[in-house]
Short mmCIF file of C-alpha atoms in Angstrom, two decimals:
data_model
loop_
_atom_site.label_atom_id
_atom_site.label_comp_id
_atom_site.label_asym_id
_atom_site.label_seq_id
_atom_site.Cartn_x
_atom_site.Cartn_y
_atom_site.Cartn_z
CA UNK A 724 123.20 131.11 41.65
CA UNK A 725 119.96 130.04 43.12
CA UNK A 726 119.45 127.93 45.99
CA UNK A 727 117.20 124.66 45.86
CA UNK A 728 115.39 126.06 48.68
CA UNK A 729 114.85 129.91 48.34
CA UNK A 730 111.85 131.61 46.20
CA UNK A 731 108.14 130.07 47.03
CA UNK A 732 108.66 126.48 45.58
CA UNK A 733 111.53 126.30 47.73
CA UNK A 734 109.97 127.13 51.30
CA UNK A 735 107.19 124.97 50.03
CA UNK A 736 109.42 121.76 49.88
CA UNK A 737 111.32 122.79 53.01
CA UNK A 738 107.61 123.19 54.83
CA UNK A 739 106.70 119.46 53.27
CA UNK A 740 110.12 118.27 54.94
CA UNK A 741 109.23 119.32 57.63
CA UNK A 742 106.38 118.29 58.02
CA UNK A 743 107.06 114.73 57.10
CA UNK A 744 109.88 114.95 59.77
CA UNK A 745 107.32 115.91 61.98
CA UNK A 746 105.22 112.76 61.15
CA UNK A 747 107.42 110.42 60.98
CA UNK A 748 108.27 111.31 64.86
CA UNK A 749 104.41 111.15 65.87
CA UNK A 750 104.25 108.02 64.42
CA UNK A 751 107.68 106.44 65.66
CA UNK A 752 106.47 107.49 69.17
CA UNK A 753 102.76 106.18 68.77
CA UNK A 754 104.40 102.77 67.44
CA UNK A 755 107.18 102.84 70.39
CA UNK A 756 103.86 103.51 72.84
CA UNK A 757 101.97 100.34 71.02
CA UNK A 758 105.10 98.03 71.35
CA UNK A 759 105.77 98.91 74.71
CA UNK A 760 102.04 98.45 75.83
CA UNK A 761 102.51 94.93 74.21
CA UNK A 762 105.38 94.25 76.08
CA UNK A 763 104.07 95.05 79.47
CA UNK A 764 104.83 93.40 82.47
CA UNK A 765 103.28 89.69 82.82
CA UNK A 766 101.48 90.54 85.80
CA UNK A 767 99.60 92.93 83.74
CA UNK A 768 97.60 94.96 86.21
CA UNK A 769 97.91 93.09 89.12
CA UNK A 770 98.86 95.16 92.34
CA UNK A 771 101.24 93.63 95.43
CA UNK A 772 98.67 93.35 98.25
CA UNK A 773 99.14 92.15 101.84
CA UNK A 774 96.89 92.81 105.29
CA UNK A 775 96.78 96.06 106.70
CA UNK A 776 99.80 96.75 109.10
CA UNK A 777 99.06 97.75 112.70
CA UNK A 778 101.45 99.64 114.99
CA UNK A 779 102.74 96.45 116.26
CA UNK A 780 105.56 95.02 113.75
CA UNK A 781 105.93 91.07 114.30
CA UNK A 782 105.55 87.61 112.77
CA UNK A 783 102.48 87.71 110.94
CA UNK A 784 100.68 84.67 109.15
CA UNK A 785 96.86 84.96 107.49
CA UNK A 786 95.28 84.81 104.51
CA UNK A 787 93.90 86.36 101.14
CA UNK A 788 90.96 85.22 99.33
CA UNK A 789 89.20 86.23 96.07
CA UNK A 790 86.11 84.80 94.36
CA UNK A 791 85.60 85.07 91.05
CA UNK A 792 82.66 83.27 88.05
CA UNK A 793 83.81 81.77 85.12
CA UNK A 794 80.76 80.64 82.19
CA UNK A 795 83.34 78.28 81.25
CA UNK A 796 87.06 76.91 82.03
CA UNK A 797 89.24 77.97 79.47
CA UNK A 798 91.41 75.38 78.12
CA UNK A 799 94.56 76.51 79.48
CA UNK A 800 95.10 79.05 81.99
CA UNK A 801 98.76 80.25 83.25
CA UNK A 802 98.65 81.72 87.35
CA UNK A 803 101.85 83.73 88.23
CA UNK A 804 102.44 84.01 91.96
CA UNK A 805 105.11 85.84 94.12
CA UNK A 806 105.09 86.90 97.11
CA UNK A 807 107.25 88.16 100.22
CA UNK A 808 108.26 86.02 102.26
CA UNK A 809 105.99 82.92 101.82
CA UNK A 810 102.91 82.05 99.99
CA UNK A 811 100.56 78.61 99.61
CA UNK A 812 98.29 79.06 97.25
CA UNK A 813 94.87 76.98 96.97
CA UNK A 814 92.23 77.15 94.29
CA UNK A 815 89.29 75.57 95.10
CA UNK A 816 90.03 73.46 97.55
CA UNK A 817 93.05 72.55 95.50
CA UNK A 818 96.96 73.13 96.83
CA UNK A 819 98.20 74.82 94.03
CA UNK A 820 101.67 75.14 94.86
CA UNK A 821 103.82 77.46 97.77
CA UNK A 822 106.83 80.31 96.90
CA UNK A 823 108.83 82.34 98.93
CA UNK A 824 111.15 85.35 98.38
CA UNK A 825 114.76 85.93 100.37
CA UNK A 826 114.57 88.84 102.09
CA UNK A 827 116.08 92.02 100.26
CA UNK A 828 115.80 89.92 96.63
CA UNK A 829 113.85 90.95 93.46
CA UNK A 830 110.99 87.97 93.39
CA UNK A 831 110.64 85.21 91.09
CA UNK A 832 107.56 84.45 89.61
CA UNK A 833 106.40 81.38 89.81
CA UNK A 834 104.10 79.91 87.29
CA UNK A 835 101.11 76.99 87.58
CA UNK A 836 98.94 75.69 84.61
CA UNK A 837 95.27 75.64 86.64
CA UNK A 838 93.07 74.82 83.61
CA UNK A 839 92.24 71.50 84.96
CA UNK A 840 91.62 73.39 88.84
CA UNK A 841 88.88 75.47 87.26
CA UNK A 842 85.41 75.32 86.99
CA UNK A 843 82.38 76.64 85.62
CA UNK A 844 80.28 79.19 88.21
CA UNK A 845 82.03 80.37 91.27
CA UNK A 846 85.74 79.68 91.92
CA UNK A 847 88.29 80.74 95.04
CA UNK A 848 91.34 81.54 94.86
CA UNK A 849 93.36 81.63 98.70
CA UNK A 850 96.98 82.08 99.61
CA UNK A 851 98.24 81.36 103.12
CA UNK A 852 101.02 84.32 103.60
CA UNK A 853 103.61 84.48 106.16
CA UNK A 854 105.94 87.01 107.23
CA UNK A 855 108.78 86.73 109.88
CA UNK A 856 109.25 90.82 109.55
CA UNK A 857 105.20 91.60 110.01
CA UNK A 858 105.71 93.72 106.51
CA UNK A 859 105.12 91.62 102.73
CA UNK A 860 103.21 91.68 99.53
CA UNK A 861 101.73 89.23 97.61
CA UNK A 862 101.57 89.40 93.46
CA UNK A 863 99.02 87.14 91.75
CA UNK A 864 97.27 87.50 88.05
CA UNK A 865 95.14 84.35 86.68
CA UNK A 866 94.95 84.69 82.93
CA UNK A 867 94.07 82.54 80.11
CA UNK A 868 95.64 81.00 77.42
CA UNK A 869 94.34 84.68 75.47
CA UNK A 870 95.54 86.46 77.79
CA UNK A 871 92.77 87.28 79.10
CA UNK A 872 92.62 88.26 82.92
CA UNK A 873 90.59 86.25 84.65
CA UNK A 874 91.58 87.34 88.50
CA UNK A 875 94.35 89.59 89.78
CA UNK A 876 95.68 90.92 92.98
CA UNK A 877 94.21 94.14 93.71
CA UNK A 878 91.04 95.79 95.15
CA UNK A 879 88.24 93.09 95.91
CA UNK A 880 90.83 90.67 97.65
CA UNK A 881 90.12 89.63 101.21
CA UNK A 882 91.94 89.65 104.41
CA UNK A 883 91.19 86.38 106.90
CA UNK A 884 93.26 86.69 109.92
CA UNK A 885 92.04 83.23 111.09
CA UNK A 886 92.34 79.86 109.76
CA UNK A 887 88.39 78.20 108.46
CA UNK A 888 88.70 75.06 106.51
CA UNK A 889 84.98 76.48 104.94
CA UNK A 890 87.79 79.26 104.04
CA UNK A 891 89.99 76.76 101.33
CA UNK A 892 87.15 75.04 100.48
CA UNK A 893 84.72 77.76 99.20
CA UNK A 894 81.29 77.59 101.72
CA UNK A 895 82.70 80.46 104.07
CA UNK A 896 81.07 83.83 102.85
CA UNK A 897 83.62 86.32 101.95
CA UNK A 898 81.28 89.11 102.29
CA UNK A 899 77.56 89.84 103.79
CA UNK A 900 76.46 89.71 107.68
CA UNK A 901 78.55 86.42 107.93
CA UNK A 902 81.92 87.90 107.43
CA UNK A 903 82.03 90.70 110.10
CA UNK A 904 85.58 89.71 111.03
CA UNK A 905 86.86 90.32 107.29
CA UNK A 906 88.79 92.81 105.81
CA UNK A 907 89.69 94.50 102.44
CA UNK A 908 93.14 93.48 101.73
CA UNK A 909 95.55 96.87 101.36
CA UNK A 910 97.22 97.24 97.81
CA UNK A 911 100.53 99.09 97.84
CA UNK A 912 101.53 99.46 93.94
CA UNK A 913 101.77 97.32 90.51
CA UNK A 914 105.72 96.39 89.31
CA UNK A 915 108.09 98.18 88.95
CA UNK A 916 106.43 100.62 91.25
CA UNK A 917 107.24 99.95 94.94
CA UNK A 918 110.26 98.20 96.86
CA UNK A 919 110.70 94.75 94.92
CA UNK A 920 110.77 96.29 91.36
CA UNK A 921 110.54 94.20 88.48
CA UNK A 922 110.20 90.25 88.95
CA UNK A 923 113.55 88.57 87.60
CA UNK A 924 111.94 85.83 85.68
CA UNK A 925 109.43 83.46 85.25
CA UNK A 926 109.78 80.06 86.47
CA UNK A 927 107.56 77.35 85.43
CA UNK A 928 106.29 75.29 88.48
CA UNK A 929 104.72 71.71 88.33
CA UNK A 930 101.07 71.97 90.38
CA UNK A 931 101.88 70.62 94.21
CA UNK A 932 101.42 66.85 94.84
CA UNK A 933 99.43 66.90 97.84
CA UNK A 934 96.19 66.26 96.87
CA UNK A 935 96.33 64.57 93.61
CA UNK A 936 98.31 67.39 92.06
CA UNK A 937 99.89 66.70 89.17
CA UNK A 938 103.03 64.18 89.24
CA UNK A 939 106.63 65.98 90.09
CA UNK A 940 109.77 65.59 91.60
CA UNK A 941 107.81 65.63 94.70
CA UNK A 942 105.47 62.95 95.58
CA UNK A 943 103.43 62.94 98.51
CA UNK A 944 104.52 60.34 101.13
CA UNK A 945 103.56 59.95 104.67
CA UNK A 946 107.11 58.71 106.99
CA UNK A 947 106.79 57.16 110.20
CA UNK A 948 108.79 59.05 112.45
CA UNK A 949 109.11 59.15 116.80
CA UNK A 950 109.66 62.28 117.74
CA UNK A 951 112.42 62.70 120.22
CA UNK A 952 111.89 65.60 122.92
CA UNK A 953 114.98 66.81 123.19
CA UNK A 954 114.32 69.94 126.07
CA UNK A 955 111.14 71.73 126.64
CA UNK A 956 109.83 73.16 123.55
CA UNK A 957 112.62 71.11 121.30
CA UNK A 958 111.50 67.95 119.17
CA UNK A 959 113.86 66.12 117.03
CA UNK A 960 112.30 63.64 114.56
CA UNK A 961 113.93 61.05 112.72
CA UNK A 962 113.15 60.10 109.24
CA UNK A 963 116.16 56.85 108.73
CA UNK A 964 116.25 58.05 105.25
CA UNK A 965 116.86 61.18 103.20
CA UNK A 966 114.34 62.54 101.36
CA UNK A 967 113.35 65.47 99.53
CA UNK A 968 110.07 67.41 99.26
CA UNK A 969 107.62 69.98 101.28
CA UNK A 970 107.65 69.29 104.59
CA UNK A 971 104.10 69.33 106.45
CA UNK A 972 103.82 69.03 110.00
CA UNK A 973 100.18 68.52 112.10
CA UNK A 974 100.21 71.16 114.89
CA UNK A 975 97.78 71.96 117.81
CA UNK A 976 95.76 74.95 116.86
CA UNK A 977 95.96 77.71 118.95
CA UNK A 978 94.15 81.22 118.93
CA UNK A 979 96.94 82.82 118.44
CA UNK A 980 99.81 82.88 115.79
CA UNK A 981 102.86 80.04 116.27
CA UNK A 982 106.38 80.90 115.93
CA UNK A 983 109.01 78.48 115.88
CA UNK A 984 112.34 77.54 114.06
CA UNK A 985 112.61 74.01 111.87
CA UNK A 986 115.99 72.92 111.42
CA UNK A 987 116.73 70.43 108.62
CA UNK A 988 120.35 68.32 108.11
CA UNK A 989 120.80 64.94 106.89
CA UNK A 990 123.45 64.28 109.73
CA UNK A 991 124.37 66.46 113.07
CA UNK A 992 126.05 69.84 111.60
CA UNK A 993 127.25 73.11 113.43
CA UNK A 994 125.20 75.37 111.25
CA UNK A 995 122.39 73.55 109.25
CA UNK A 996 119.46 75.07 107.21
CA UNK A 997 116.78 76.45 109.12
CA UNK A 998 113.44 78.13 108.24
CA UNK A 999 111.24 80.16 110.61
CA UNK A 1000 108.09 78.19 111.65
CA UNK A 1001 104.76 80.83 111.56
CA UNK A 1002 101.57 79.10 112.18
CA UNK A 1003 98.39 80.93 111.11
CA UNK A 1004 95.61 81.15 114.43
CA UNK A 1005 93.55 78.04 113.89
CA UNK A 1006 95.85 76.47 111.26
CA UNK A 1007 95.82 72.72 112.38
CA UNK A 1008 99.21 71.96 109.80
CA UNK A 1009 102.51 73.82 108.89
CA UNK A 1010 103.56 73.32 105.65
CA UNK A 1011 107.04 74.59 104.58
CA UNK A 1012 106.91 77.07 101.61
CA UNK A 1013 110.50 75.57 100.01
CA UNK A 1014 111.29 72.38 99.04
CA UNK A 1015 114.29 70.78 101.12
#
């Protein structure tokens, strides 16, 4: 009795099989690479940056710029931010909105809609960071409604230890004689890669109210309020109503960093929430990254 397989014909048939075994794995893996490149992380290649750490670990506030040229605004563009601990992010000139992270939790990323922020010609992009530990990262990729990048955290972004309102609002060189006192921002990996991982999800984020952002559960509203000294270096201030939004407090600038502590409760409680206070050098306002 003669097997299917043996004489010539046979091993020719169990080559072909083979073969088209063979095949069929190259191009299950190729597809498995394409799908897989297609569902990449959101950030795309956008690394965590933050300023370079010195030997000294302590409260640290500064910020991160970027410049970037555009021939035209696109007609929507989506800007995921994260960041750890706290970020407010401006583009040009604009607050765009503020994030922070819990310390030891996978971030969140937060998303804007900026078309209407953008320009044609030059455009800035600036986050305020803050760190009570010293140590953070920042995450950041601008794309538009393509998907096309249009600016990402990474090499080219700018350290500013000191607070410039030409900074925010796009005259202060980033480079050239004029910005001796710069630095290039250190990039520590893209996610998953590094401590934070993967982000959990993407939130959508309205753009912050203060200055004409778009409407929210927030709106921007100034309340008359006495502070009350309560001991040296204690203020308590009354609002005689409960509200809820980002809290922004004017502060004397100093050359140095500010630390305090803000404590927030509707009525007089053992234990209510409180968030650490870091002040940028210069900064002449403190504006809470949460909403409360």
């Amino acid at each position: 009795m003669t097997s299917p397989l043996s004489g010539p014909s046979g091993r020719a048939r169990a080559t072909l099989a083979v073969f088209v075994v063979a095949l069929g794995l190259a191009i299950g893996v190729r597809a498995c690479r394409s799908t897989r490149a297609r569902s990449g992380p959101p950030t795309g290649r956008a690394e965590w940056i933050w300023a370079p750490l010195g030997r000294t670990i302590e409260p640290l506030a500064f910020y991160v710029a970027r410049d970037f040229d555009l021939v035209a605004p696109p007609a929507s563009a989506r800007l995921l931010a994260a960041a750890d601990e706290e970020y407010v992010l401006y583009l040009n000139g604009r607050r765009v909105g503020a994030g922070w992270t819990a310390v030891g939790a996978r971030p969140v990323l937060d998303a804007y809609e900026v078309a209407p922020l953008l320009r044609a010609g030059a455009n800035r992009l600036v986050a305020e960071l803050r760190s009570g530990r010293g140590a953070g990262g920042f995450l950041l990729r601008l794309a538009d409604g393509g998907g096309r990048t249009l600016a990402e955290t990474g090499p080219g972004w700018t350290v500013v230890r000191r607070y410039h309102p030409g900074l925010v609002r796009g005259w202060l060189p980033l480079s050239g004689p004029a910005a001796a006192e710069r630095e290039t921002a250190a990039s520590w990996s893209r996610p998953p890669a590094g401590r934070w991982g993967a982000p959990r999800e993407v939130v959508p984020r309205p753009l912050c109210p203060f200055d004409g952002g778009a409407p929210s559960a927030f709106q921007t509203a100034a309340i008359p309020a006495q502070p009350v000294l309560l001991a040296p270096g204690t203020v308590r201030i009354e609002l005689g109503r409960v509200v809820e939004g980002y809290l922004a407090l004017d502060v004397a600038p100093r050359q140095r960093r500010q630390v305090g502590l803000v404590l927030f409760a509707p009525k007089p409680a053992a234990e209510p929430p409180r968030t650490p206070m870091i002040v940028a050098p210069g900064a002449p306002v403190w504006i809470n990254a949460r909403p409360r």
